[in-house]
PDB file of C-alpha atoms in Angstrom:
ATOM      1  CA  UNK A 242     -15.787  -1.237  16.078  1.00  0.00           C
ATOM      2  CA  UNK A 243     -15.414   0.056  12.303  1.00  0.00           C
ATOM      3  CA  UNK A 244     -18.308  -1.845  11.188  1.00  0.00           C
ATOM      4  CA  UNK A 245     -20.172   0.152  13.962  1.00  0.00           C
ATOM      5  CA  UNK A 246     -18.643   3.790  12.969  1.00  0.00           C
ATOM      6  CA  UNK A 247     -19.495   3.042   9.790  1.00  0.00           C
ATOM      7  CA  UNK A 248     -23.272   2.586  11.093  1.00  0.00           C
ATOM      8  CA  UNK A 249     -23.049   5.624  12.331  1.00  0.00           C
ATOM      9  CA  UNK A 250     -21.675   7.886   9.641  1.00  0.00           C
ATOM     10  CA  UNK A 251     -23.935   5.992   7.056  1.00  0.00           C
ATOM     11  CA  UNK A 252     -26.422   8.263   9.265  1.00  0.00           C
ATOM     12  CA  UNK A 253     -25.218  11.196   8.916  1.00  0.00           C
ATOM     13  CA  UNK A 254     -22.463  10.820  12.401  1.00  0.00           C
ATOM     14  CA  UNK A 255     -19.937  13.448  11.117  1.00  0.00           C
ATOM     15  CA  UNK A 256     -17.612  12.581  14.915  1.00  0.00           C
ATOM     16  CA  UNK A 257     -18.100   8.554  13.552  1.00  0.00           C
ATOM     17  CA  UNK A 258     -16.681   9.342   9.957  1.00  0.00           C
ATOM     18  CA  UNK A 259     -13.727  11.546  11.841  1.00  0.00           C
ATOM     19  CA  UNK A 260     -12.664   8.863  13.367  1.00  0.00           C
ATOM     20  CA  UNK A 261     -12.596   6.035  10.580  1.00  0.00           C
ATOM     21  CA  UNK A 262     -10.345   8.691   9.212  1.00  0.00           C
ATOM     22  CA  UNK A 263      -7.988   8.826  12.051  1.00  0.00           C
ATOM     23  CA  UNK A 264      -8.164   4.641  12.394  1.00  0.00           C
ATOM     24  CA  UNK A 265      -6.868   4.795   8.802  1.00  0.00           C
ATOM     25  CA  UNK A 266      -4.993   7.898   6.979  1.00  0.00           C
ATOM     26  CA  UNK A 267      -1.726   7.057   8.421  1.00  0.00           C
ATOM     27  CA  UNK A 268      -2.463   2.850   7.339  1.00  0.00           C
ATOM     28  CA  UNK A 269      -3.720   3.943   3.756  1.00  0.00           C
ATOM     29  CA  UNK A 270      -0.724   6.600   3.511  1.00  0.00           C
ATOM     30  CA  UNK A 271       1.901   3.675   3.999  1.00  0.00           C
ATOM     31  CA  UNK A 272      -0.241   1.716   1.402  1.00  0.00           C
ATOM     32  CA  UNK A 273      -0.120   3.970  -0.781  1.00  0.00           C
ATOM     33  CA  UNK A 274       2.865   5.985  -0.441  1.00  0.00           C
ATOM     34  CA  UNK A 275       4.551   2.293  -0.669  1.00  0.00           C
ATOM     35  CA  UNK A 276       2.999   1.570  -3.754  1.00  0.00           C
ATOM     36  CA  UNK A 277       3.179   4.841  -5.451  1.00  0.00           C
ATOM     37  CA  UNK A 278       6.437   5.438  -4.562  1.00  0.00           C
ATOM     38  CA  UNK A 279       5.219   9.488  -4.324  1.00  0.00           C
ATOM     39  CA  UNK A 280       4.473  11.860  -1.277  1.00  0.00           C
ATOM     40  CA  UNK A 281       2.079  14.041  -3.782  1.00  0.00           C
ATOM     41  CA  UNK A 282       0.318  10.909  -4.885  1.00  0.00           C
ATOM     42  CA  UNK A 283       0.078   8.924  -1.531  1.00  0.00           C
ATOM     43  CA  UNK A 284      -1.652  12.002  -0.128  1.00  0.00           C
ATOM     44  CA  UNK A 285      -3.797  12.089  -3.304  1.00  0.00           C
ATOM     45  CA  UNK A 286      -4.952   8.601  -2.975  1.00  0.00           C
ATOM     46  CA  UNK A 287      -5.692   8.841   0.607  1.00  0.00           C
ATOM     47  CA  UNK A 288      -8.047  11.995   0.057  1.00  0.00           C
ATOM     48  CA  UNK A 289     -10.053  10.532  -2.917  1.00  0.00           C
ATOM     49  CA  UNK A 290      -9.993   7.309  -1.353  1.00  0.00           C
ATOM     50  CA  UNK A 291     -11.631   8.729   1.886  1.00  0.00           C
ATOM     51  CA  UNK A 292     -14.103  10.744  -0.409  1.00  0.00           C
ATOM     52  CA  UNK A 293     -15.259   7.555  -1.946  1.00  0.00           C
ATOM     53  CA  UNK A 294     -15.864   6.103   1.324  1.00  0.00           C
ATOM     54  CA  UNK A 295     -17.965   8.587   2.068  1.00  0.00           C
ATOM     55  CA  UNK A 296     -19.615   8.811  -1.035  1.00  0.00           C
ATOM     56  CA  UNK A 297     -20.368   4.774  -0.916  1.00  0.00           C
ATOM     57  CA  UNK A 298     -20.616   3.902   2.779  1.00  0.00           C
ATOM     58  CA  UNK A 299     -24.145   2.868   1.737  1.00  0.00           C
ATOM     59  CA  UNK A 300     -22.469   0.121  -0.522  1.00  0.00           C
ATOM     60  CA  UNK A 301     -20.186  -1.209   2.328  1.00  0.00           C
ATOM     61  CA  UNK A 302     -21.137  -4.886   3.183  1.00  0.00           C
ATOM     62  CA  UNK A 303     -21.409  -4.913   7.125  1.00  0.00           C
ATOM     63  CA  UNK A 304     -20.784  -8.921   6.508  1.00  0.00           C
ATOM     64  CA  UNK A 305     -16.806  -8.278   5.309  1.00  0.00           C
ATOM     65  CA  UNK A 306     -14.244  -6.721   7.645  1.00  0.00           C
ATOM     66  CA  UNK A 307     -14.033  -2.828   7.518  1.00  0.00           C
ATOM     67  CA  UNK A 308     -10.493  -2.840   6.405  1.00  0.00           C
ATOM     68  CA  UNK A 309     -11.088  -5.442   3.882  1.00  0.00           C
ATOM     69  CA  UNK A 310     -13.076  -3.007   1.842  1.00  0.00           C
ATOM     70  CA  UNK A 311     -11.213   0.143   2.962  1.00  0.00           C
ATOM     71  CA  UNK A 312      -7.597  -1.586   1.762  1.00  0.00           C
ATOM     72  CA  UNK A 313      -9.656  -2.469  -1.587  1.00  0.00           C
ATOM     73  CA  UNK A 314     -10.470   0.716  -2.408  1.00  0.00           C
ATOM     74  CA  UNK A 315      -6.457   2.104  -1.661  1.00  0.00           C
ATOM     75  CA  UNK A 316      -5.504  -0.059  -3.583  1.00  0.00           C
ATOM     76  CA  UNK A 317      -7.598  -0.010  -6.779  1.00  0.00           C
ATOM     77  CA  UNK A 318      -6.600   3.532  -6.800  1.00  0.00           C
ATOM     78  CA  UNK A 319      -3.438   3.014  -6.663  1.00  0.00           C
ATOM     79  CA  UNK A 320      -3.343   0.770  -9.090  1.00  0.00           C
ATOM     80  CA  UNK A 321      -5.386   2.741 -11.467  1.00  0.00           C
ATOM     81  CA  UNK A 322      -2.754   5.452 -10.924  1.00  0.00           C
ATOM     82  CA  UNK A 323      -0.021   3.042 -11.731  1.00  0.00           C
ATOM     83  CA  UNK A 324      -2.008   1.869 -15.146  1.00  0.00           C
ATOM     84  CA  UNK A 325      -2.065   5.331 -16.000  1.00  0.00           C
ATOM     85  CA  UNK A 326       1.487   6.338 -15.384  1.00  0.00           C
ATOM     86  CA  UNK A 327       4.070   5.285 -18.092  1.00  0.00           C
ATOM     87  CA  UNK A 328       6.882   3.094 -16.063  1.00  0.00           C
ATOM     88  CA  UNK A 329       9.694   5.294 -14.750  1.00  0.00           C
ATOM     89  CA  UNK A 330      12.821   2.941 -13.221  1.00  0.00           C
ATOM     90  CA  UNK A 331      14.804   5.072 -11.091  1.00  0.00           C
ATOM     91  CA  UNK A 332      17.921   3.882 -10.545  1.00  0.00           C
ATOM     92  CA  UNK A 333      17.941   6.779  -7.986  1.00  0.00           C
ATOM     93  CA  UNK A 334      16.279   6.104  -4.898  1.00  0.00           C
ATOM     94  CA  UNK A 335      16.069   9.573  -3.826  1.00  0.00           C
ATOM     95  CA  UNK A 336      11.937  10.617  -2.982  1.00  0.00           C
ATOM     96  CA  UNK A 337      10.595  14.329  -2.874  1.00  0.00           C
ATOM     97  CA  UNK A 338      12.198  14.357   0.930  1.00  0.00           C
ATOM     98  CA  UNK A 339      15.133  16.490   0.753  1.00  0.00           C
ATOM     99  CA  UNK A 340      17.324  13.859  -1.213  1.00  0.00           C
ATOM    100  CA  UNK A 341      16.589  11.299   1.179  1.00  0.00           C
ATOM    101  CA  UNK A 342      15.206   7.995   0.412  1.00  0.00           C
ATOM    102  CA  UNK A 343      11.677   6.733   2.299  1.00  0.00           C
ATOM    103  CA  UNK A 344      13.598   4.507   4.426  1.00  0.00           C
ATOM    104  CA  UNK A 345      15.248   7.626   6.031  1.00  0.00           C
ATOM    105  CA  UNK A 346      12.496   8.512   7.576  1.00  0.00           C
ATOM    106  CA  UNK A 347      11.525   5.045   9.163  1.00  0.00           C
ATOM    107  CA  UNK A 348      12.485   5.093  13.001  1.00  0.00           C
ATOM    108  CA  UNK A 349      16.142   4.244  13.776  1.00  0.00           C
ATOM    109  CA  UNK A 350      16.899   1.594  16.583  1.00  0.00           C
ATOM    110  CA  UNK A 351      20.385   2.795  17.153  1.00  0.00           C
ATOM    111  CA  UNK A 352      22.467   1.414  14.461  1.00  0.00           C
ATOM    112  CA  UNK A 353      25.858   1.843  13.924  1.00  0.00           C
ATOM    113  CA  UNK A 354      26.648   4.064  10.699  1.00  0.00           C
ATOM    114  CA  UNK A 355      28.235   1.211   9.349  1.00  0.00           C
ATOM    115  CA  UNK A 356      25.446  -1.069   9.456  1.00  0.00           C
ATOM    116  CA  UNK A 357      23.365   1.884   8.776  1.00  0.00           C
ATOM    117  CA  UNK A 358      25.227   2.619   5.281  1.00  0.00           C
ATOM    118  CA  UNK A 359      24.878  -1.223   4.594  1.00  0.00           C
ATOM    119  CA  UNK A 360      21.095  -1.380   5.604  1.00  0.00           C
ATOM    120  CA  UNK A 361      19.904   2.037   3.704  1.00  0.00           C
ATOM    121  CA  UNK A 362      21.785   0.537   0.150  1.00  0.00           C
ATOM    122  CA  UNK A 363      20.217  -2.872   0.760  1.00  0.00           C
ATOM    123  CA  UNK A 364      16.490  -0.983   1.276  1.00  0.00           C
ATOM    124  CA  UNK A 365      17.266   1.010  -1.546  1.00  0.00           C
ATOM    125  CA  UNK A 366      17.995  -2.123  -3.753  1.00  0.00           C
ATOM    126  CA  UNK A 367      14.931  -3.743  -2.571  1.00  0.00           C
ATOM    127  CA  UNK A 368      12.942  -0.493  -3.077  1.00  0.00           C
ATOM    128  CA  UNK A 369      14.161  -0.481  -6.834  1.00  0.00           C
ATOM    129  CA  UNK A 370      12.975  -3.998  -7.530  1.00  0.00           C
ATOM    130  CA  UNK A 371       9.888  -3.410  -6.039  1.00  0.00           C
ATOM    131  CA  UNK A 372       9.521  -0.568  -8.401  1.00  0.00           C
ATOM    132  CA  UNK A 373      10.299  -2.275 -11.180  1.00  0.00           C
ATOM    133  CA  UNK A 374       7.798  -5.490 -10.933  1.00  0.00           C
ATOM    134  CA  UNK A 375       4.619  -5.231 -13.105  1.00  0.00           C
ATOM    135  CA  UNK A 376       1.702  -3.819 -11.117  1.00  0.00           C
ATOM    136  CA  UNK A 377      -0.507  -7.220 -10.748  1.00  0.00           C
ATOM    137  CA  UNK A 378       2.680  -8.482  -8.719  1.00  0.00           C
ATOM    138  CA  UNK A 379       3.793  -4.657  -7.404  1.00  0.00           C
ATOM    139  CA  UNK A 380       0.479  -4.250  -5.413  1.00  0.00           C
ATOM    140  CA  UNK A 381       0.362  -8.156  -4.146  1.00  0.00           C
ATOM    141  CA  UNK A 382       3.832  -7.922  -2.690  1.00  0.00           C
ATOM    142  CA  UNK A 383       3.180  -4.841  -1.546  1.00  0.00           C
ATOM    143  CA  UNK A 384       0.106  -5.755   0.549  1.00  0.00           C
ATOM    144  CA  UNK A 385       1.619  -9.102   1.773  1.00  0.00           C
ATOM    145  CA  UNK A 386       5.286  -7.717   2.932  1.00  0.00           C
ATOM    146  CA  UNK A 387       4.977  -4.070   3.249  1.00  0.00           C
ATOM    147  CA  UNK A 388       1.240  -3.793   4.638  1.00  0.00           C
ATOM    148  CA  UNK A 389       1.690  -7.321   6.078  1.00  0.00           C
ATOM    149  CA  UNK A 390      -1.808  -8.818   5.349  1.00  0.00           C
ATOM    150  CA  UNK A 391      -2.426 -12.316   4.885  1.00  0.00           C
ATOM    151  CA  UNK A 392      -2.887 -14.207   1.786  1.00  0.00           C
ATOM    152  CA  UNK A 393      -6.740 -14.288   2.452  1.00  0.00           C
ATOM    153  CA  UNK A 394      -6.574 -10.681   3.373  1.00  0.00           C
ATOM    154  CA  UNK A 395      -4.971  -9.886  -0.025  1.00  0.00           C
ATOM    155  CA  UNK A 396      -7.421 -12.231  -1.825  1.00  0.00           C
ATOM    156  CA  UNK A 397     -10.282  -9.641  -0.200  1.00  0.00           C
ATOM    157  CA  UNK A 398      -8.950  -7.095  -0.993  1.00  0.00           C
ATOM    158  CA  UNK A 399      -8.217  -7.570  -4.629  1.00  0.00           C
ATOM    159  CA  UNK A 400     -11.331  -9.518  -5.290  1.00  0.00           C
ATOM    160  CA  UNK A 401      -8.624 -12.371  -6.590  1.00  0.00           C
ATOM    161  CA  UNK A 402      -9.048 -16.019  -6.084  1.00  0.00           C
ATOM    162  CA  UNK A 403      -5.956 -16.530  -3.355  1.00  0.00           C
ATOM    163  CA  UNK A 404      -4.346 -19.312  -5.858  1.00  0.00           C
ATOM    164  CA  UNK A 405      -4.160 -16.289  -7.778  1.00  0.00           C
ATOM    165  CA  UNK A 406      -2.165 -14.165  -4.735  1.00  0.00           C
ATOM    166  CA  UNK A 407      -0.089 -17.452  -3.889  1.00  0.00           C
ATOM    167  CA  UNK A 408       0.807 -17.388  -7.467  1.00  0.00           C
ATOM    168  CA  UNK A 409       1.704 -13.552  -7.659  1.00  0.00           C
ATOM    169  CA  UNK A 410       3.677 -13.752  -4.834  1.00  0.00           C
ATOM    170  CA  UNK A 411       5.318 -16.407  -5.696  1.00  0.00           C
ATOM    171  CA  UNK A 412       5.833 -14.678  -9.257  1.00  0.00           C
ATOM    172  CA  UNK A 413       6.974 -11.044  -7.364  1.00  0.00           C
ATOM    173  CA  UNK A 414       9.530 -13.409  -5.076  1.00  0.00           C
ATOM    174  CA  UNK A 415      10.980 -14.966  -8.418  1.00  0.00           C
ATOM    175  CA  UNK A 416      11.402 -11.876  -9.926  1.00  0.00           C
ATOM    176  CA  UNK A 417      12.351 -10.188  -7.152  1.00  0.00           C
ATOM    177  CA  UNK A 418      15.332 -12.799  -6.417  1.00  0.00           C
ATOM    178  CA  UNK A 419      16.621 -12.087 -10.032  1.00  0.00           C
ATOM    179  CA  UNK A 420      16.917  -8.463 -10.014  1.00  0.00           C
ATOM    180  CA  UNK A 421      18.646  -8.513  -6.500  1.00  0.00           C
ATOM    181  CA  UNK A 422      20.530 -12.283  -6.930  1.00  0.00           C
ATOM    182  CA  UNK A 423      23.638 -10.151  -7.869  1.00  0.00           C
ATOM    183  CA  UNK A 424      23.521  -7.129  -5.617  1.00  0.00           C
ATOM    184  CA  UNK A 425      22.942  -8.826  -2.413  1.00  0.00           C
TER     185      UNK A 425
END
């Protein structure tokens, strides 16, 4: 279906390129907003992300999945942003949301506040490590937890050979395990 939109807006199909937008803001946003860590940012990446789709539909390979090369381009600029950026570790995990963390504003399924308390810190702890792993193991765990794609997906996406994912993950996990072995 996206490889078919994508026909279309390649010719000019304004209604076609609308609607790979609506299949994917929210996706990228998560992607992004995940990996960034930043409301300003996410939003940032999404818009120049969609404007070089537009800009380079011509380049897209009908022969590779739509999201493959949609994801790729998210990402890159994510991670471009992150090379950029000098490292900030907050120990807060407060967000540009009214002093509330990005967990806040995932959906509740009735918990008790108890178990709410317990599950917000333990988010917040996980949120923190996540933060602080280097970016060539940020954006991999990121895409295979988070964004849930598979290790081929990831390979795609990153234009990595997926020993090279299975080896970042399993890098992200280790380090991931140390930071949080003591406050879990």
């Amino acid at each position: 279906m996206e490889t078919r939109l994508a026909r279309l807006a390649r010719k000019g199909d304004q209604r076609a390129f609308a609607e790979i937008v609506d299949l994917y803001k929210d996706k990228l946003y998560h992607l992004a907003y995940r990996m960034m860590n930043n409301r300003q940012e996410a939003e940032d990446v999404v818009q120049e992300s969609f404007l070089r789709v537009y800009k380079h539909l011509d380049r897209y390979d009908e022969n590779q999945k739509f999201s493959t090369w949609i994801y790729r381009i998210a990402t890159n600029l994510c991670i471009d942003r992150l090379r950029k950026r000098r490292p900030v570790y907050s120990l807060d995990a407060e967000t540009d949301h009214e002093g509330l963390d990005g967990y806040a504003m995932l959906p509740s399924d009735e918990r008790t506040p108890e178990s709410e308390v317990i599950l917000s810190e333990t988010q917040r702890l996980i949120r923190d490590a996540i933060e602080t792993l280097p970016v060539k193991y940020k954006s991999v765990m990121i895409l295979r937890y988070l964004q849930d794609l598979s290790l081929q997906e990831i390979s795609d996406v990153l234009d990595l050979p997926v020993t090279t994912i299975k080896t970042r993950v399993h890098r992200g996990r280790e380090f991931m395990r140390k930071k949080l072995e003591n406050k879990l």
